C-alpha positions as a LaTeX table, in Angstrom:
\begin{tabular}{lrrr}
\hline
Residue & $x$ (\AA) & $y$ (\AA) & $z$ (\AA) \\
\hline
Met1 & 0.00 & 0.00 & 0.00 \\
Thr2 & 1.45 & 3.34 & $-1.01$ \\
Ser3 & 2.20 & 5.77 & 1.78 \\
Thr4 & 0.92 & 9.33 & 1.41 \\
Ile5 & 3.50 & 10.45 & 3.98 \\
Ala6 & 7.00 & 11.40 & 2.85 \\
Val7 & 9.54 & 8.92 & 4.18 \\
Pro8 & 13.10 & 10.24 & 4.60 \\
Ala9 & 16.08 & 8.26 & 3.38 \\
Thr10 & 17.71 & 8.43 & 6.81 \\
Ala11 & 16.60 & 9.20 & 10.36 \\
Arg12 & 17.94 & 9.10 & 13.92 \\
Ala13 & 18.28 & 5.88 & 15.88 \\
Ala14 & 20.08 & 4.72 & 19.03 \\
Val15 & 22.30 & 1.83 & 17.99 \\
Ile16 & 24.17 & $-0.86$ & 19.92 \\
Val17 & 27.50 & $-0.65$ & 18.11 \\
Thr18 & 29.64 & $-2.32$ & 20.76 \\
Val19 & 28.23 & $-4.33$ & 23.67 \\
Lys20 & 28.72 & $-2.94$ & 27.17 \\
Glu21 & 29.19 & 0.58 & 25.76 \\
Asp22 & 26.80 & 3.51 & 25.40 \\
Leu23 & 24.33 & 3.46 & 22.54 \\
Val24 & 25.31 & 5.62 & 19.59 \\
Ile25 & 22.66 & 8.04 & 18.31 \\
Lys26 & 23.24 & 8.39 & 14.59 \\
Glu27 & 21.56 & 8.59 & 11.19 \\
Val28 & 20.53 & 5.17 & 9.85 \\
Asn29 & 18.85 & 4.14 & 6.61 \\
Val30 & 15.05 & 4.07 & 6.73 \\
Val31 & 13.35 & 1.18 & 4.93 \\
Gln32 & 11.30 & 2.63 & 2.09 \\
Pro33 & 7.64 & 1.68 & 1.48 \\
Ser34 & 8.57 & 0.04 & $-1.83$ \\
Asp35 & 11.01 & $-2.24$ & 0.03 \\
Leu36 & 8.46 & $-3.56$ & 2.52 \\
Ala37 & 7.50 & $-7.20$ & 2.04 \\
Ala38 & 3.91 & $-8.40$ & 2.26 \\
Gly39 & 2.86 & $-8.38$ & 5.92 \\
Glu40 & 5.43 & $-5.72$ & 6.86 \\
Cys41 & 4.82 & $-2.07$ & 7.65 \\
Leu42 & 6.71 & 1.06 & 8.60 \\
Val43 & 5.94 & 2.79 & 11.89 \\
Lys44 & 6.89 & 6.35 & 12.78 \\
Val45 & 7.76 & 6.07 & 16.47 \\
Asp46 & 6.43 & 8.68 & 18.89 \\
Tyr47 & 7.53 & 7.26 & 22.26 \\
Ala48 & 9.70 & 4.39 & 23.47 \\
Gly49 & 10.00 & 2.99 & 26.98 \\
Cys50 & 13.25 & 2.19 & 28.80 \\
Cys51 & 13.22 & $-1.32$ & 30.21 \\
His52 & 15.82 & $-3.21$ & 32.24 \\
Ser53 & 15.90 & $-5.74$ & 29.40 \\
Asp54 & 17.40 & $-2.99$ & 27.23 \\
Val55 & 20.30 & $-2.85$ & 29.68 \\
His56 & 20.73 & $-6.64$ & 29.56 \\
Val57 & 20.70 & $-6.58$ & 25.75 \\
Lys58 & 23.18 & $-3.69$ & 25.60 \\
Asn59 & 25.53 & $-5.61$ & 27.88 \\
Asp60 & 24.92 & $-8.92$ & 26.06 \\
Asp61 & 24.04 & $-10.53$ & 29.38 \\
Trp62 & 22.03 & $-13.22$ & 27.60 \\
Gly63 & 24.59 & $-13.90$ & 24.87 \\
Arg64 & 22.21 & $-13.17$ & 21.98 \\
Thr65 & 22.86 & $-9.52$ & 21.15 \\
Gln66 & 23.57 & $-8.85$ & 17.48 \\
Thr67 & 25.57 & $-5.77$ & 16.56 \\
Pro68 & 25.06 & $-3.26$ & 15.18 \\
Ile69 & 21.35 & $-3.14$ & 15.98 \\
Val70 & 18.82 & $-0.44$ & 16.84 \\
Ala71 & 17.95 & $-0.89$ & 20.52 \\
Gly72 & 14.58 & $-0.69$ & 22.29 \\
His73 & 11.48 & $-2.89$ & 22.23 \\
Glu74 & 8.62 & $-0.96$ & 23.80 \\
Gly75 & 7.03 & 1.78 & 21.70 \\
Val76 & 4.00 & 3.63 & 20.38 \\
Gly77 & 3.71 & 5.28 & 16.99 \\
His78 & 1.70 & 5.48 & 13.78 \\
Val79 & 1.65 & 3.24 & 10.72 \\
Ile80 & 2.80 & 5.24 & 7.70 \\
Ala81 & 3.24 & 2.49 & 5.09 \\
Ile82 & 2.23 & $-1.14$ & 4.53 \\
Gly83 & 3.93 & $-3.60$ & 2.21 \\
Ala84 & 2.38 & $-4.29$ & $-1.18$ \\
Asn85 & 0.23 & $-7.45$ & $-1.48$ \\
Thr86 & $-0.49$ & $-7.51$ & 2.25 \\
Ile87 & $-3.79$ & $-9.33$ & 2.77 \\
Gly88 & $-6.15$ & $-8.91$ & 5.71 \\
Ser89 & $-4.06$ & $-6.41$ & 7.64 \\
Pro90 & $-5.56$ & $-5.67$ & 11.08 \\
Val91 & $-4.06$ & $-2.16$ & 10.91 \\
Lys92 & $-4.18$ & 0.56 & 8.28 \\
Ile93 & $-2.11$ & 3.61 & 7.41 \\
Gly94 & $-2.60$ & 6.28 & 10.06 \\
Asp95 & $-3.45$ & 3.87 & 12.89 \\
Arg96 & $-1.82$ & 4.38 & 16.27 \\
Val97 & $-0.13$ & 1.16 & 17.29 \\
Gly98 & 2.08 & $-0.36$ & 19.95 \\
Met99 & 5.25 & $-2.40$ & 19.51 \\
Lys100 & 6.20 & $-5.14$ & 21.96 \\
Trp101 & 9.25 & $-7.23$ & 22.92 \\
Phe102 & 8.37 & $-9.85$ & 20.33 \\
Ala103 & 8.06 & $-8.23$ & 16.93 \\
Asn104 & 6.27 & $-11.14$ & 15.28 \\
Ala105 & 4.96 & $-14.67$ & 15.74 \\
Cys106 & 3.88 & $-17.27$ & 13.21 \\
Leu107 & 0.39 & $-17.65$ & 14.80 \\
Lys108 & 0.21 & $-21.18$ & 13.38 \\
Cys109 & 2.48 & $-23.42$ & 15.47 \\
Glu110 & 1.48 & $-25.45$ & 18.53 \\
Met111 & 2.76 & $-22.79$ & 20.96 \\
Cys112 & 0.82 & $-20.01$ & 19.20 \\
Arg113 & $-2.35$ & $-22.12$ & 19.09 \\
Leu114 & $-2.02$ & $-22.72$ & 22.84 \\
Gly115 & $-1.63$ & $-18.99$ & 23.50 \\
Tyr116 & 2.10 & $-19.17$ & 24.24 \\
Glu117 & 3.19 & $-16.87$ & 21.43 \\
Ser118 & 6.33 & $-15.98$ & 23.40 \\
Cys119 & 7.49 & $-19.59$ & 22.92 \\
Cys120 & 7.00 & $-19.47$ & 19.13 \\
Thr121 & 10.24 & $-20.18$ & 17.27 \\
Leu122 & 9.62 & $-17.26$ & 14.90 \\
Ala123 & 8.99 & $-14.91$ & 17.81 \\
Arg124 & 12.35 & $-15.85$ & 19.32 \\
Gln125 & 13.97 & $-15.02$ & 15.99 \\
Gln126 & 12.21 & $-11.66$ & 15.58 \\
Thr127 & 12.61 & $-9.74$ & 18.82 \\
His128 & 12.70 & $-5.93$ & 18.82 \\
Gly129 & 16.06 & $-4.49$ & 19.78 \\
Leu130 & 17.69 & $-7.91$ & 20.06 \\
Thr131 & 17.43 & $-9.70$ & 16.71 \\
Val132 & 15.51 & $-7.13$ & 14.62 \\
Glu133 & 15.63 & $-3.33$ & 14.65 \\
Gly134 & 14.03 & $-1.85$ & 17.74 \\
Thr135 & 12.00 & 1.14 & 18.88 \\
Phe136 & 14.80 & 3.59 & 19.77 \\
Ala137 & 14.41 & 5.03 & 16.30 \\
Glu138 & 12.30 & 7.59 & 14.50 \\
Tyr139 & 11.15 & 4.90 & 12.05 \\
Thr140 & 11.11 & 1.12 & 12.40 \\
Arg141 & 9.95 & $-1.88$ & 10.37 \\
Cys142 & 7.17 & $-3.96$ & 11.97 \\
Trp143 & 4.78 & $-6.80$ & 11.13 \\
Val144 & 1.10 & $-5.92$ & 10.77 \\
Asp145 & $-0.24$ & $-9.07$ & 12.44 \\
Tyr146 & 1.69 & $-8.48$ & 15.65 \\
Leu147 & 1.22 & $-4.76$ & 16.19 \\
Thr148 & $-1.17$ & $-3.72$ & 18.95 \\
Pro149 & $-3.89$ & $-1.18$ & 18.11 \\
Ile150 & $-4.00$ & 1.49 & 20.83 \\
Pro151 & $-7.50$ & 2.43 & 22.04 \\
Asp152 & $-8.64$ & 6.01 & 21.55 \\
Gly153 & $-8.38$ & 8.26 & 24.58 \\
Leu154 & $-5.17$ & 6.82 & 25.99 \\
Asp155 & $-2.11$ & 9.06 & 26.23 \\
Ser156 & 0.67 & 7.74 & 23.98 \\
Ala157 & 3.49 & 8.28 & 26.49 \\
Ala158 & 1.52 & 6.82 & 29.40 \\
Val159 & 0.44 & 3.72 & 27.49 \\
Thr160 & 3.91 & 2.94 & 26.10 \\
Pro161 & 5.11 & 0.97 & 29.18 \\
Leu162 & 2.07 & $-1.30$ & 28.98 \\
Leu163 & 3.49 & $-2.81$ & 25.77 \\
Cys164 & 6.17 & $-4.67$ & 27.75 \\
Ala165 & 6.09 & $-3.93$ & 31.48 \\
Gly166 & 2.31 & $-3.95$ & 31.77 \\
Leu167 & 1.81 & $-6.98$ & 29.56 \\
Thr168 & 4.47 & $-8.99$ & 31.37 \\
Ile169 & 3.27 & $-8.29$ & 34.92 \\
Tyr170 & $-0.40$ & $-8.74$ & 33.98 \\
Lys171 & 0.32 & $-12.17$ & 32.49 \\
Ala172 & 2.30 & $-13.06$ & 35.62 \\
Leu173 & $-0.71$ & $-12.26$ & 37.81 \\
Lys174 & $-2.91$ & $-14.47$ & 35.62 \\
Leu175 & $-0.41$ & $-17.32$ & 36.00 \\
Ser176 & $-0.01$ & $-16.85$ & 39.77 \\
Asn177 & $-3.28$ & $-18.65$ & 40.62 \\
Ala178 & $-4.01$ & $-15.82$ & 43.07 \\
Lys179 & $-7.71$ & $-15.25$ & 43.69 \\
Pro180 & $-9.57$ & $-12.27$ & 45.15 \\
Gly181 & $-8.51$ & $-11.89$ & 48.78 \\
His182 & $-5.24$ & $-13.75$ & 48.31 \\
Trp183 & $-1.84$ & $-12.27$ & 49.10 \\
Val184 & 0.79 & $-11.78$ & 46.40 \\
Ala185 & 4.35 & $-10.61$ & 47.07 \\
Leu186 & 5.76 & $-8.35$ & 44.35 \\
Ser187 & 9.54 & $-8.10$ & 44.32 \\
Gly188 & 10.63 & $-4.95$ & 42.50 \\
Ala189 & 7.28 & $-3.37$ & 43.37 \\
Gly190 & 8.36 & 0.23 & 42.87 \\
Gly191 & 9.79 & $-0.27$ & 39.40 \\
Gly192 & 8.31 & $-0.28$ & 35.92 \\
Leu193 & 6.69 & $-3.70$ & 36.10 \\
Gly194 & 6.03 & $-3.73$ & 39.82 \\
His195 & 4.12 & $-0.47$ & 40.14 \\
Leu196 & 1.82 & $-1.57$ & 37.33 \\
Gly197 & 1.47 & $-4.98$ & 38.97 \\
Ile198 & 0.21 & $-3.39$ & 42.19 \\
Gln199 & $-2.56$ & $-1.65$ & 40.27 \\
Phe200 & $-3.55$ & $-4.72$ & 38.26 \\
Ala201 & $-3.60$ & $-6.82$ & 41.43 \\
Val202 & $-5.75$ & $-4.34$ & 43.36 \\
Ala203 & $-8.19$ & $-4.15$ & 40.43 \\
Met204 & $-8.37$ & $-7.96$ & 40.49 \\
Gly205 & $-9.08$ & $-8.02$ & 44.23 \\
Ile206 & $-5.63$ & $-9.36$ & 45.17 \\
Arg207 & $-3.79$ & $-8.05$ & 48.25 \\
Val208 & $-0.21$ & $-6.87$ & 47.70 \\
Ile209 & 2.98 & $-7.08$ & 49.75 \\
Ala210 & 5.39 & $-4.68$ & 48.05 \\
Ile211 & 9.08 & $-5.58$ & 48.25 \\
Asp212 & 11.59 & $-2.92$ & 47.21 \\
Thr213 & 13.78 & $-0.29$ & 48.85 \\
Gly214 & 13.71 & 3.47 & 49.46 \\
Ala215 & 11.19 & 5.94 & 50.83 \\
Glu216 & 10.05 & 7.18 & 47.41 \\
Lys217 & 9.22 & 3.70 & 46.19 \\
Arg218 & 7.58 & 2.85 & 49.51 \\
Asp219 & 5.31 & 5.89 & 49.28 \\
Leu220 & 4.44 & 5.10 & 45.65 \\
Cys221 & 3.57 & 1.49 & 46.46 \\
Tyr222 & 1.27 & 2.49 & 49.33 \\
Lys223 & $-0.33$ & 5.18 & 47.17 \\
Leu224 & $-1.11$ & 2.61 & 44.47 \\
Gly225 & $-2.79$ & 0.25 & 46.91 \\
Ala226 & $-0.17$ & $-2.07$ & 48.39 \\
Glu227 & $-1.22$ & $-3.08$ & 51.92 \\
Lys228 & 2.21 & $-4.10$ & 53.20 \\
Trp229 & 5.79 & $-2.99$ & 52.55 \\
Val230 & 9.08 & $-4.81$ & 53.10 \\
Asp231 & 12.33 & $-2.96$ & 52.44 \\
Phe232 & 14.82 & $-5.59$ & 51.31 \\
Val233 & 17.77 & $-3.43$ & 52.40 \\
Glu234 & 16.49 & $-2.60$ & 55.88 \\
Ser235 & 14.99 & $-6.03$ & 56.60 \\
Lys236 & 17.05 & $-8.28$ & 58.89 \\
Asp237 & 15.01 & $-11.37$ & 57.94 \\
Leu238 & 13.06 & $-10.83$ & 54.73 \\
Val239 & 11.48 & $-14.29$ & 54.70 \\
Lys240 & 10.02 & $-13.79$ & 58.20 \\
Asp241 & 8.96 & $-10.20$ & 57.47 \\
Val242 & 7.01 & $-11.28$ & 54.37 \\
Gln243 & 5.35 & $-14.15$ & 56.22 \\
Asp244 & 4.48 & $-11.89$ & 59.16 \\
Ala245 & 2.86 & $-9.42$ & 56.77 \\
Thr246 & 0.27 & $-12.09$ & 55.94 \\
Gly247 & $-0.31$ & $-13.23$ & 59.51 \\
Gly248 & 2.38 & $-15.89$ & 59.47 \\
Leu249 & 1.52 & $-18.29$ & 56.65 \\
Gly250 & 3.12 & $-16.35$ & 53.83 \\
Pro251 & 1.64 & $-15.13$ & 50.54 \\
His252 & $-0.29$ & $-17.34$ & 48.13 \\
Ala253 & 1.95 & $-16.19$ & 45.27 \\
Ala254 & 5.19 & $-14.36$ & 44.60 \\
Ile255 & 6.05 & $-12.51$ & 41.39 \\
Ile256 & 9.72 & $-11.71$ & 40.98 \\
Ala257 & 10.36 & $-8.84$ & 38.57 \\
Val258 & 14.05 & $-8.22$ & 39.31 \\
Gly259 & 17.21 & $-9.44$ & 37.64 \\
His260 & 18.93 & $-11.16$ & 40.54 \\
Ala261 & 18.60 & $-14.73$ & 41.84 \\
Leu262 & 18.33 & $-13.94$ & 45.57 \\
Pro263 & 14.66 & $-12.81$ & 45.57 \\
Phe264 & 13.68 & $-15.96$ & 43.66 \\
Asn265 & 15.31 & $-18.17$ & 46.27 \\
Gln266 & 13.80 & $-16.16$ & 49.12 \\
Ala267 & 10.33 & $-16.55$ & 47.64 \\
Ile268 & 10.58 & $-20.34$ & 47.83 \\
Met269 & 11.11 & $-19.99$ & 51.56 \\
Tyr270 & 8.33 & $-17.48$ & 52.36 \\
Leu271 & 5.54 & $-18.83$ & 50.15 \\
Arg272 & 2.73 & $-20.61$ & 51.96 \\
Ser273 & 1.94 & $-24.23$ & 51.11 \\
Thr274 & 0.46 & $-24.65$ & 47.58 \\
Gly275 & 1.90 & $-21.23$ & 46.70 \\
Thr276 & 3.08 & $-20.23$ & 43.23 \\
Leu277 & 6.33 & $-18.52$ & 42.26 \\
Val278 & 6.13 & $-16.68$ & 38.93 \\
Ala279 & 9.51 & $-15.76$ & 37.47 \\
Ile280 & 9.57 & $-12.81$ & 35.06 \\
Gly281 & 12.82 & $-11.03$ & 35.96 \\
Met282 & 15.73 & $-12.23$ & 33.80 \\
Pro283 & 19.05 & $-12.45$ & 35.69 \\
Gly284 & 22.21 & $-12.76$ & 33.70 \\
Pro285 & 23.88 & $-16.20$ & 33.58 \\
Ala286 & 26.39 & $-15.24$ & 36.27 \\
Asn287 & 23.73 & $-14.87$ & 38.98 \\
Gly288 & 20.75 & $-16.68$ & 37.52 \\
Ile289 & 20.64 & $-19.97$ & 39.44 \\
Leu290 & 17.52 & $-21.07$ & 41.32 \\
Asn291 & 18.77 & $-23.05$ & 44.30 \\
Leu292 & 16.05 & $-24.71$ & 46.37 \\
Pro293 & 15.59 & $-27.73$ & 48.62 \\
Ile294 & 13.66 & $-30.30$ & 46.58 \\
Ala295 & 12.11 & $-31.72$ & 49.75 \\
Leu296 & 10.68 & $-28.27$ & 50.54 \\
Leu297 & 9.26 & $-27.92$ & 47.02 \\
Ile298 & 7.49 & $-31.27$ & 47.39 \\
Ser299 & 6.37 & $-30.99$ & 51.00 \\
Lys300 & 4.90 & $-27.49$ & 50.49 \\
Cys301 & 3.31 & $-28.49$ & 47.14 \\
Leu302 & 4.76 & $-25.40$ & 45.50 \\
Ser303 & 4.49 & $-24.43$ & 41.83 \\
Ile304 & 7.19 & $-22.59$ & 39.88 \\
Val305 & 6.19 & $-20.89$ & 36.63 \\
Gly306 & 8.28 & $-18.99$ & 34.11 \\
Ser307 & 6.68 & $-16.36$ & 31.89 \\
Ala308 & 8.45 & $-14.39$ & 29.16 \\
Thr309 & 5.52 & $-12.06$ & 28.40 \\
Gly310 & 1.87 & $-12.26$ & 27.41 \\
Asn311 & 0.00 & $-12.92$ & 24.17 \\
Arg312 & $-2.22$ & $-10.69$ & 22.06 \\
Gln313 & $-5.31$ & $-11.44$ & 24.16 \\
Asp314 & $-3.44$ & $-10.61$ & 27.37 \\
Met315 & $-2.38$ & $-7.33$ & 25.74 \\
Ala316 & $-5.95$ & $-6.42$ & 24.86 \\
Glu317 & $-7.07$ & $-7.16$ & 28.43 \\
Ala318 & $-4.25$ & $-5.09$ & 29.96 \\
Leu319 & $-5.09$ & $-2.13$ & 27.73 \\
Asp320 & $-8.74$ & $-2.43$ & 28.78 \\
Phe321 & $-7.73$ & $-2.02$ & 32.44 \\
Met322 & $-6.03$ & 1.26 & 31.51 \\
Ala323 & $-8.92$ & 2.41 & 29.32 \\
Arg324 & $-11.27$ & 1.90 & 32.30 \\
Gly325 & $-9.03$ & 3.94 & 34.56 \\
Lys326 & $-7.87$ & 1.04 & 36.73 \\
Val327 & $-4.18$ & 1.33 & 35.82 \\
Asp328 & $-2.02$ & 4.40 & 35.31 \\
Cys329 & 1.67 & 4.31 & 34.46 \\
His330 & 3.82 & 6.62 & 36.57 \\
His331 & 6.34 & 7.77 & 34.04 \\
Glu332 & 8.90 & 10.45 & 33.34 \\
Ile333 & 9.30 & 11.72 & 29.77 \\
Arg334 & 12.85 & 12.40 & 28.65 \\
Asp335 & 14.29 & 13.55 & 25.36 \\
Phe336 & 15.60 & 10.91 & 22.96 \\
Asn337 & 19.10 & 12.30 & 23.42 \\
Glu338 & 18.95 & 11.25 & 27.09 \\
Val339 & 18.74 & 7.53 & 26.24 \\
Asn340 & 22.09 & 6.58 & 27.76 \\
Asn341 & 21.49 & 8.49 & 30.99 \\
Ala342 & 18.06 & 6.88 & 31.18 \\
Leu343 & 19.46 & 3.37 & 30.81 \\
Lys344 & 22.10 & 4.17 & 33.43 \\
Asp345 & 19.40 & 5.21 & 35.90 \\
Val346 & 17.44 & 2.04 & 35.11 \\
Ser347 & 20.49 & $-0.16$ & 35.67 \\
Glu348 & 21.19 & 1.53 & 39.03 \\
Gly349 & 17.62 & 1.09 & 40.27 \\
Lys350 & 16.98 & 4.82 & 40.51 \\
Val351 & 13.77 & 4.90 & 38.49 \\
Lys352 & 10.40 & 5.16 & 40.24 \\
Gly353 & 7.93 & 3.81 & 37.69 \\
Arg354 & 9.12 & 4.10 & 34.08 \\
Ile355 & 11.20 & 6.38 & 31.84 \\
Val356 & 9.66 & 7.07 & 28.43 \\
Leu357 & 11.71 & 8.65 & 25.65 \\
Lys358 & 10.09 & 11.19 & 23.32 \\
Ile359 & 11.31 & 9.99 & 19.92 \\
Ala360 & 9.33 & 12.09 & 17.47 \\
Ser361 & 10.88 & 15.49 & 16.82 \\
\hline
\end{tabular}
């Protein structure tokens, strides 16, 4: 489909040139509408979120980073061109859309049919900012079937973090088996995923124990509806403090949204019998070992679940929570040129909520 919008030959992007070094903001070639394959489209990016996964990718913590590559995976923009011979596109030129961690999925394999699109082989091969060009760019190539239409009335900057952080924590809550009135412990509660998780949980009738550190994050967590707070720095016995917060038995579920193994191992100890641990934080290989007594796992009848992110239905449900005013992303908008400072703040745990970069000039 021919674009009626002029597409420049080059535009700005933040590129991983060398792992473990700052991103380089430079002019890169923009794919032209005539070069788009069927099923592909070009999106003009308005906003992009800064996620801790962007730090892991930049540092090649998972051993999969390809260089050079445009970084970023969480974004909102507008479709400005669609590849010729595209059939049945769910989006059209001019639509406001969201881009997620996984850029595409085959939608035909066993995993996709079961709703586990994040386990699709194609999805693992086409991941924004890791294996295909990401959202830290003024223009990026996407796939029409895997873009997320953004409901009218939602602020573009505020909704951007839902495309990764919101989707991931919402799916984790669904997998936690927590029911209304149950306790869930959220590790990393004051961060991008965690602060959204508090709001989703409260809207679902789930009681929250927020685990994080610092007065600002504590105040935010209480403001959003967390009933209990445990500061992991100040606590002398975190396992006991979390159990005491629930009256002694421990929470029914724990969702770990941080990139270090210790909170995962602590959760095994403080969960009540039949509890569920949902792992969504991705530690690097150096500190990513889950070490637990097998006898404890069996005797307490515990469940351990891993979740990469949600599917398209989960995304639609998460957006509906925001559209109904149940979830609001606490975010700070920074200029695109601040990308490296933003990622530094994310890596040092200084961010309350989420940083969103304004990409469009």
